[in-house]
Amino acid sequence: MTQLSRYASEVPPFHVMALLERAQQLSAQGRDVIHLEVGEPDFETPEPVMDAIRDAMAHGQTGYTPAAGLPALREAIATDYRERFGAAVSPGQVVVTPGASGALQLALAALVNPGDGVLLPDPGYPCNRQFVRLVGGQVQPLVLSADKHFALTCDALTDAWQDNTRLAVVASPDNPTGNMLSPETLAQMARAAEQRGGMLLVDEIYQGLCYGQPAGSVLSQSDNVVVINSFSKYFCMTGWRLGWLVAPAELVPAIERLAQNLFLAPSTPAQYGAMAALEEASLTILEQRHQLLARRRQCLLNGLAHLKVPVVSRGDGAFYLYADVSAYTDDSFAFCVDLLEKAGVAMTPGLDFGEGHDHRRYVRLAYTCAESRLTEALHRIERYLESL
């Protein structure tokens, strides 16, 4: 029998995928399942983006591009930073990647040696831990307090910094809590990391999905930082698998060499679509969808307050709320399985999002379906809780 690598043997399951598989089985059996577990809104890729992709394919634009992406797309991304966020980004700082996951892998490969520590907020996106381990880095959980709504501060980051810490990876807005950090706070963190001989990497893949405050970027305040982003979330291009990173110019040649060796090039049709995604016709559609998400967020906040299920994060961005169900269970995975089977509502157990403390008391709810479906889900949850 072939022996697996230690890395492959130790990678934990993504627990929500088991719930998603079961939800799909129930749907195939004719059950009506409401999906609050999936980090993907029910919006199709905007039509101007699809038109650009179809046009590119019709004109034979299907071969490799440069490893760092189409020059025109790199220029368009840099222009977008200047015009929408007031950030002085040059095209030469931009590397287009196969999804934000590809961007993070390139950044980690460029910055982290085996044994280097990487600070990761806990709770946080679980795959980031595995990307750090893939390059031999040491995961250093930055455990956040539920009493403070899982909010990250610069003091918490500097207190967690260790002698071998090389990089801190933070997100704004973040997954699973939806919490946000101001560009000024992120710039303060970048300075603190630099003073300690390290660097800050900011995940901005939910940029644009903000409620009650404008979208921003750390790049408007600091240039000694690496930023990763994606066309998946705000731009509704999840299946096209296209992201990008922005890095200080001196890092880009090494990142580009890594891209050549690891990925060859990003998807060509998707890159032509991405250029259209940054144009006014698409941005108008996307802003309308952003407003829909804002109404869905309020619907879910109101419903959970009525059910007396505490939302433990501020949830100012992305499309997630992080809620405490410990009044009903000490095992949120079992809770989510039972809720799915009995009420036909799927959500994500907190078990996926942290290693540093007990996330079995929390669930993540995604408001990625229509308000009518959210309202029905809340009614089902209410009946389920009453039955316990």
Short mmCIF file of C-alpha atoms in Angstrom, two decimals:
data_model
loop_
_atom_site.label_atom_id
_atom_site.label_comp_id
_atom_site.label_asym_id
_atom_site.label_seq_id
_atom_site.Cartn_x
_atom_site.Cartn_y
_atom_site.Cartn_z
CA MET A 1 0.00 0.00 0.00
CA THR A 2 1.31 3.45 -0.91
CA GLN A 3 2.31 5.42 2.17
CA LEU A 4 0.84 8.90 2.41
CA SER A 5 3.00 11.85 3.31
CA ARG A 6 2.75 13.11 6.86
CA TYR A 7 1.14 16.30 5.55
CA ALA A 8 -1.59 14.42 3.66
CA SER A 9 -2.19 12.14 6.65
CA GLU A 10 -2.57 15.02 9.09
CA VAL A 11 -4.77 17.40 7.07
CA PRO A 12 -8.10 17.50 8.91
CA PRO A 13 -11.46 17.32 7.16
CA PHE A 14 -13.39 20.46 6.30
CA HIS A 15 -16.44 19.55 8.39
CA VAL A 16 -18.90 21.69 6.50
CA MET A 17 -18.29 19.60 3.38
CA ALA A 18 -19.82 16.56 5.09
CA LEU A 19 -22.89 18.65 5.87
CA LEU A 20 -23.02 19.97 2.31
CA GLU A 21 -22.83 16.43 0.92
CA ARG A 22 -25.68 15.33 3.19
CA ALA A 23 -27.72 18.41 2.25
CA GLN A 24 -27.29 17.54 -1.41
CA GLN A 25 -28.41 13.96 -0.71
CA LEU A 26 -31.55 15.23 1.01
CA SER A 27 -32.26 17.58 -1.88
CA ALA A 28 -31.90 14.68 -4.33
CA GLN A 29 -34.50 12.82 -2.26
CA GLY A 30 -36.95 15.69 -2.72
CA ARG A 31 -36.36 17.48 0.61
CA ASP A 32 -36.37 21.27 0.60
CA VAL A 33 -33.05 22.34 2.10
CA ILE A 34 -32.18 25.97 2.85
CA HIS A 35 -28.46 26.62 2.52
CA LEU A 36 -26.95 28.94 5.11
CA GLU A 37 -23.64 27.07 5.09
CA VAL A 38 -22.18 27.96 1.70
CA GLY A 39 -19.88 30.96 1.30
CA GLU A 40 -21.24 31.73 -2.15
CA PRO A 41 -24.18 34.05 -2.84
CA ASP A 42 -26.97 32.94 -5.16
CA PHE A 43 -25.94 35.48 -7.80
CA GLU A 44 -24.77 34.50 -11.26
CA THR A 45 -21.67 36.00 -12.83
CA PRO A 46 -22.71 39.44 -14.20
CA GLU A 47 -23.71 39.39 -17.85
CA PRO A 48 -21.07 41.95 -18.98
CA VAL A 49 -18.43 39.60 -17.55
CA MET A 50 -19.94 36.62 -19.36
CA ASP A 51 -20.08 38.61 -22.60
CA ALA A 52 -16.37 39.42 -22.31
CA ILE A 53 -15.52 35.76 -21.64
CA ARG A 54 -17.59 34.57 -24.59
CA ASP A 55 -16.01 37.20 -26.84
CA ALA A 56 -12.49 36.21 -25.77
CA MET A 57 -13.19 32.55 -26.45
CA ALA A 58 -14.79 33.33 -29.81
CA HIS A 59 -11.61 35.17 -30.81
CA GLY A 60 -9.35 32.31 -29.74
CA GLN A 61 -8.02 33.94 -26.56
CA THR A 62 -7.52 30.58 -24.85
CA GLY A 63 -3.74 30.14 -24.70
CA TYR A 64 -1.32 30.83 -21.87
CA THR A 65 -0.85 34.39 -20.66
CA PRO A 66 2.23 35.64 -18.81
CA ALA A 67 2.52 33.98 -15.40
CA ALA A 68 1.73 37.26 -13.64
CA GLY A 69 -1.37 37.79 -15.76
CA LEU A 70 -2.45 39.86 -18.73
CA PRO A 71 -0.72 43.27 -18.65
CA ALA A 72 -4.06 44.94 -19.38
CA LEU A 73 -5.67 43.26 -16.36
CA ARG A 74 -2.76 44.17 -14.08
CA GLU A 75 -3.17 47.76 -15.24
CA ALA A 76 -6.94 47.63 -14.67
CA ILE A 77 -6.50 46.32 -11.10
CA ALA A 78 -3.92 49.02 -10.30
CA THR A 79 -6.22 51.69 -11.75
CA ASP A 80 -9.11 50.39 -9.63
CA TYR A 81 -7.01 50.75 -6.47
CA ARG A 82 -6.12 54.32 -7.41
CA GLU A 83 -9.65 55.38 -8.38
CA ARG A 84 -11.79 53.57 -5.79
CA PHE A 85 -9.46 53.39 -2.80
CA GLY A 86 -6.91 56.15 -3.27
CA ALA A 87 -4.06 53.64 -3.17
CA ALA A 88 -0.93 54.31 -5.21
CA VAL A 89 -0.58 50.81 -6.71
CA SER A 90 1.43 50.27 -9.89
CA PRO A 91 0.71 47.46 -12.39
CA GLY A 92 4.13 46.00 -11.64
CA GLN A 93 3.04 45.29 -8.05
CA VAL A 94 0.07 43.18 -9.20
CA VAL A 95 0.25 39.42 -9.84
CA VAL A 96 -2.90 37.69 -11.12
CA THR A 97 -3.36 34.23 -9.64
CA PRO A 98 -5.52 31.06 -9.79
CA GLY A 99 -7.91 32.22 -7.08
CA ALA A 100 -7.04 33.91 -3.80
CA SER A 101 -5.82 30.50 -2.62
CA GLY A 102 -3.15 30.63 -5.33
CA ALA A 103 -2.23 34.15 -4.22
CA LEU A 104 -1.80 33.04 -0.61
CA GLN A 105 0.30 30.04 -1.61
CA LEU A 106 2.61 32.26 -3.67
CA ALA A 107 2.95 34.82 -0.88
CA LEU A 108 3.72 32.16 1.72
CA ALA A 109 6.21 30.43 -0.57
CA ALA A 110 7.97 33.77 -1.11
CA LEU A 111 8.11 34.82 2.54
CA VAL A 112 8.11 31.76 4.83
CA ASN A 113 10.94 29.30 5.46
CA PRO A 114 10.45 25.95 7.23
CA GLY A 115 10.12 26.64 10.94
CA ASP A 116 9.08 30.28 10.53
CA GLY A 117 6.04 31.24 12.57
CA VAL A 118 2.89 32.61 10.95
CA LEU A 119 0.27 34.30 13.12
CA LEU A 120 -3.30 33.37 12.18
CA PRO A 121 -6.36 34.78 13.97
CA ASP A 122 -8.49 32.14 15.66
CA PRO A 123 -11.33 31.91 14.65
CA GLY A 124 -10.30 32.16 11.02
CA TYR A 125 -10.53 30.54 7.61
CA PRO A 126 -9.38 26.94 8.17
CA CYS A 127 -7.54 26.37 4.89
CA ASN A 128 -5.01 29.08 5.78
CA ARG A 129 -3.56 26.80 8.45
CA GLN A 130 -2.97 24.10 5.85
CA PHE A 131 -1.31 26.52 3.41
CA VAL A 132 1.15 27.52 6.14
CA ARG A 133 1.93 23.88 6.89
CA LEU A 134 2.38 23.17 3.19
CA VAL A 135 5.46 25.44 3.11
CA GLY A 136 6.75 24.09 6.43
CA GLY A 137 5.70 27.11 8.46
CA GLN A 138 4.63 26.94 12.09
CA VAL A 139 1.00 27.91 12.69
CA GLN A 140 0.80 30.34 15.61
CA PRO A 141 -2.88 30.81 16.61
CA LEU A 142 -3.78 34.33 17.63
CA VAL A 143 -6.70 33.44 19.85
CA LEU A 144 -9.39 36.14 19.92
CA SER A 145 -11.88 36.74 22.70
CA ALA A 146 -15.61 36.13 22.34
CA ASP A 147 -16.10 38.77 25.05
CA LYS A 148 -14.64 41.32 22.61
CA HIS A 149 -16.69 39.99 19.65
CA PHE A 150 -13.59 38.24 18.25
CA ALA A 151 -12.22 41.66 17.27
CA LEU A 152 -8.51 41.79 16.42
CA THR A 153 -6.40 44.68 17.72
CA CYS A 154 -2.84 45.76 17.06
CA ASP A 155 -2.00 45.15 20.72
CA ALA A 156 -3.26 41.56 20.45
CA LEU A 157 -1.12 41.02 17.36
CA THR A 158 2.04 42.40 18.94
CA ASP A 159 1.44 40.47 22.17
CA ALA A 160 1.18 37.23 20.16
CA TRP A 161 4.34 37.92 18.10
CA GLN A 162 7.10 35.40 18.86
CA ASP A 163 10.83 35.30 18.22
CA ASN A 164 10.38 33.14 15.11
CA THR A 165 7.27 34.90 13.77
CA ARG A 166 7.85 35.97 10.20
CA LEU A 167 4.37 36.82 8.99
CA ALA A 168 0.92 37.71 10.31
CA VAL A 169 -2.07 36.89 8.09
CA VAL A 170 -5.21 38.86 8.87
CA ALA A 171 -8.48 39.37 6.99
CA SER A 172 -10.86 42.31 6.67
CA PRO A 173 -13.73 41.57 6.38
CA ASP A 174 -13.02 38.15 7.81
CA ASN A 175 -14.47 34.67 7.66
CA PRO A 176 -16.28 33.43 9.79
CA THR A 177 -17.17 36.51 11.86
CA GLY A 178 -17.60 39.21 9.21
CA ASN A 179 -15.55 41.58 11.38
CA MET A 180 -13.68 44.45 9.76
CA LEU A 181 -10.55 46.46 10.51
CA SER A 182 -9.99 50.02 9.35
CA PRO A 183 -7.18 50.71 6.86
CA GLU A 184 -5.55 52.84 9.58
CA THR A 185 -5.54 49.93 12.05
CA LEU A 186 -4.16 47.59 9.41
CA ALA A 187 -1.40 50.09 8.60
CA GLN A 188 -0.54 50.21 12.32
CA MET A 189 -0.27 46.42 12.30
CA ALA A 190 1.95 46.54 9.21
CA ARG A 191 4.33 48.95 10.99
CA ALA A 192 4.36 46.76 14.09
CA ALA A 193 5.22 43.68 12.01
CA GLU A 194 7.99 45.57 10.19
CA GLN A 195 9.48 46.75 13.49
CA ARG A 196 9.71 43.10 14.56
CA GLY A 197 11.46 42.01 11.37
CA GLY A 198 8.34 40.52 9.80
CA MET A 199 5.52 41.43 7.50
CA LEU A 200 1.73 41.72 7.40
CA LEU A 201 -0.42 39.96 4.82
CA VAL A 202 -4.00 41.19 4.51
CA ASP A 203 -6.77 39.08 3.00
CA GLU A 204 -9.24 41.50 1.38
CA ILE A 205 -11.28 38.98 -0.59
CA TYR A 206 -14.57 40.30 0.84
CA GLN A 207 -13.62 43.89 0.02
CA GLY A 208 -16.69 45.80 -1.12
CA LEU A 209 -19.07 43.73 1.02
CA CYS A 210 -19.29 46.22 3.90
CA TYR A 211 -22.33 47.49 5.81
CA GLY A 212 -22.52 50.87 7.52
CA GLN A 213 -19.06 51.94 6.40
CA PRO A 214 -17.28 52.32 3.06
CA ALA A 215 -15.00 49.68 1.59
CA GLY A 216 -11.31 50.36 1.99
CA SER A 217 -7.87 48.87 1.53
CA VAL A 218 -4.77 48.85 3.70
CA LEU A 219 -2.91 49.87 0.54
CA SER A 220 -4.34 53.38 0.91
CA GLN A 221 -2.31 53.69 4.13
CA SER A 222 0.72 51.42 3.73
CA ASP A 223 2.89 50.06 0.94
CA ASN A 224 4.96 47.64 3.04
CA VAL A 225 2.30 44.97 3.07
CA VAL A 226 1.10 42.08 0.91
CA VAL A 227 -2.58 42.04 -0.03
CA ILE A 228 -4.50 39.14 -1.54
CA ASN A 229 -7.88 39.52 -3.20
CA SER A 230 -10.27 37.63 -5.43
CA PHE A 231 -12.85 38.02 -8.17
CA SER A 232 -14.96 35.38 -6.40
CA LYS A 233 -16.98 37.11 -3.70
CA TYR A 234 -17.88 40.72 -4.51
CA PHE A 235 -17.47 40.13 -8.24
CA CYS A 236 -19.53 36.88 -8.25
CA MET A 237 -16.96 34.85 -10.20
CA THR A 238 -16.45 31.96 -7.75
CA GLY A 239 -16.20 29.16 -10.31
CA TRP A 240 -13.83 31.08 -12.58
CA ARG A 241 -11.05 30.75 -9.93
CA LEU A 242 -9.26 34.05 -10.37
CA GLY A 243 -7.54 36.18 -7.76
CA TRP A 244 -4.60 38.52 -7.38
CA LEU A 245 -2.00 39.80 -4.98
CA VAL A 246 -0.33 43.16 -4.53
CA ALA A 247 3.17 43.18 -3.09
CA PRO A 248 6.08 45.60 -2.67
CA ALA A 249 7.84 45.86 -6.02
CA GLU A 250 11.05 44.18 -4.79
CA LEU A 251 9.12 40.98 -3.98
CA VAL A 252 7.35 40.64 -7.32
CA PRO A 253 10.18 39.06 -9.40
CA ALA A 254 10.46 36.17 -6.90
CA ILE A 255 6.68 35.78 -6.74
CA GLU A 256 6.51 35.74 -10.53
CA ARG A 257 9.19 33.02 -10.70
CA LEU A 258 7.18 30.97 -8.22
CA ALA A 259 4.04 31.51 -10.30
CA GLN A 260 5.84 30.30 -13.42
CA ASN A 261 6.84 27.09 -11.67
CA LEU A 262 3.72 26.38 -9.61
CA PHE A 263 0.85 27.53 -11.81
CA LEU A 264 2.23 28.51 -15.25
CA ALA A 265 -0.57 31.06 -15.69
CA PRO A 266 -4.06 31.98 -14.49
CA SER A 267 -7.18 31.11 -16.50
CA THR A 268 -7.13 33.15 -19.70
CA PRO A 269 -10.92 33.45 -20.36
CA ALA A 270 -11.45 34.40 -16.71
CA GLN A 271 -8.89 37.20 -17.04
CA TYR A 272 -10.78 38.74 -19.93
CA GLY A 273 -13.95 38.52 -17.88
CA ALA A 274 -12.20 40.14 -14.92
CA MET A 275 -11.35 43.20 -16.98
CA ALA A 276 -15.07 43.62 -17.68
CA ALA A 277 -15.85 43.06 -13.98
CA LEU A 278 -13.92 46.25 -13.16
CA GLU A 279 -15.91 48.36 -15.63
CA GLU A 280 -18.88 50.57 -14.76
CA ALA A 281 -21.58 48.31 -16.22
CA SER A 282 -20.54 45.41 -13.97
CA LEU A 283 -19.88 47.57 -10.92
CA THR A 284 -23.42 48.96 -11.13
CA ILE A 285 -24.85 45.43 -11.04
CA LEU A 286 -22.53 44.42 -8.21
CA GLU A 287 -23.49 47.40 -6.08
CA GLN A 288 -27.17 46.50 -6.47
CA ARG A 289 -26.35 43.01 -5.22
CA HIS A 290 -24.39 44.50 -2.33
CA GLN A 291 -27.53 46.35 -1.26
CA LEU A 292 -29.50 43.09 -1.43
CA LEU A 293 -26.95 41.47 0.88
CA ALA A 294 -27.32 44.38 3.31
CA ARG A 295 -31.06 43.74 3.53
CA ARG A 296 -30.49 40.00 3.97
CA ARG A 297 -28.01 40.70 6.77
CA GLN A 298 -30.55 42.81 8.63
CA CYS A 299 -33.23 40.16 8.13
CA LEU A 300 -31.00 37.51 9.70
CA LEU A 301 -29.87 39.80 12.54
CA ASN A 302 -33.50 40.60 13.38
CA GLY A 303 -34.50 36.95 13.23
CA LEU A 304 -31.69 35.73 15.48
CA ALA A 305 -32.47 38.48 17.99
CA HIS A 306 -36.10 37.30 18.05
CA LEU A 307 -34.90 33.73 18.66
CA LYS A 308 -32.55 34.98 21.40
CA VAL A 309 -29.58 33.35 19.65
CA PRO A 310 -26.62 35.68 20.41
CA VAL A 311 -24.55 36.94 17.48
CA VAL A 312 -21.05 37.13 18.95
CA SER A 313 -19.32 39.08 16.17
CA ARG A 314 -19.97 42.54 14.77
CA GLY A 315 -20.58 41.10 11.31
CA ASP A 316 -19.88 44.41 9.56
CA GLY A 317 -18.73 42.78 6.33
CA ALA A 318 -18.67 39.70 4.09
CA PHE A 319 -21.95 37.71 4.29
CA TYR A 320 -21.59 35.82 7.58
CA LEU A 321 -22.81 36.00 11.16
CA TYR A 322 -21.15 33.98 13.93
CA ALA A 323 -23.64 32.87 16.57
CA ASP A 324 -23.50 31.15 19.97
CA VAL A 325 -25.74 28.07 20.27
CA SER A 326 -24.30 26.85 23.58
CA ALA A 327 -27.71 27.31 25.24
CA TYR A 328 -28.82 24.30 23.17
CA THR A 329 -25.71 22.16 22.67
CA ASP A 330 -22.05 21.62 23.56
CA ASP A 331 -21.38 20.17 20.09
CA SER A 332 -22.29 22.50 17.24
CA PHE A 333 -21.40 19.88 14.63
CA ALA A 334 -23.99 17.48 16.06
CA PHE A 335 -26.38 20.43 16.35
CA CYS A 336 -25.91 21.28 12.66
CA VAL A 337 -26.41 17.65 11.60
CA ASP A 338 -29.62 17.36 13.63
CA LEU A 339 -30.94 20.71 12.39
CA LEU A 340 -30.31 19.63 8.80
CA GLU A 341 -32.04 16.27 9.22
CA LYS A 342 -35.05 17.54 11.16
CA ALA A 343 -35.56 21.06 9.81
CA GLY A 344 -33.84 21.10 6.43
CA VAL A 345 -31.57 24.04 7.31
CA ALA A 346 -27.83 23.74 6.66
CA MET A 347 -25.27 25.89 8.47
CA THR A 348 -21.56 25.61 9.31
CA PRO A 349 -20.28 24.38 12.71
CA GLY A 350 -17.68 26.54 14.41
CA LEU A 351 -15.45 23.48 14.71
CA ASP A 352 -13.99 24.32 11.29
CA PHE A 353 -12.72 27.76 12.26
CA GLY A 354 -10.33 27.37 15.15
CA GLU A 355 -7.83 25.32 17.09
CA GLY A 356 -7.10 27.66 19.98
CA HIS A 357 -10.35 27.40 21.95
CA ASP A 358 -13.68 25.63 21.94
CA HIS A 359 -15.59 26.55 18.80
CA ARG A 360 -18.09 23.76 19.39
CA ARG A 361 -20.45 26.33 20.86
CA TYR A 362 -20.63 28.45 17.67
CA VAL A 363 -22.17 28.24 14.21
CA ARG A 364 -21.64 30.36 11.12
CA LEU A 365 -24.68 31.45 9.13
CA ALA A 366 -24.29 32.76 5.58
CA TYR A 367 -26.99 35.09 4.27
CA THR A 368 -26.40 33.93 0.71
CA CYS A 369 -30.01 33.18 -0.28
CA ALA A 370 -33.12 35.30 -0.87
CA GLU A 371 -34.85 37.08 2.03
CA SER A 372 -37.88 34.82 1.64
CA ARG A 373 -35.65 31.79 2.13
CA LEU A 374 -33.93 33.38 5.13
CA THR A 375 -37.33 34.08 6.69
CA GLU A 376 -38.40 30.47 6.13
CA ALA A 377 -35.09 29.24 7.59
CA LEU A 378 -35.66 31.34 10.72
CA HIS A 379 -39.17 29.87 11.14
CA ARG A 380 -37.74 26.35 10.83
CA ILE A 381 -34.96 27.11 13.32
CA GLU A 382 -37.51 28.50 15.77
CA ARG A 383 -39.62 25.33 15.58
CA TYR A 384 -36.50 23.19 15.95
CA LEU A 385 -35.28 25.06 19.02
CA GLU A 386 -38.72 24.80 20.59
CA SER A 387 -38.54 21.03 20.16
CA LEU A 388 -35.30 20.67 22.08
#
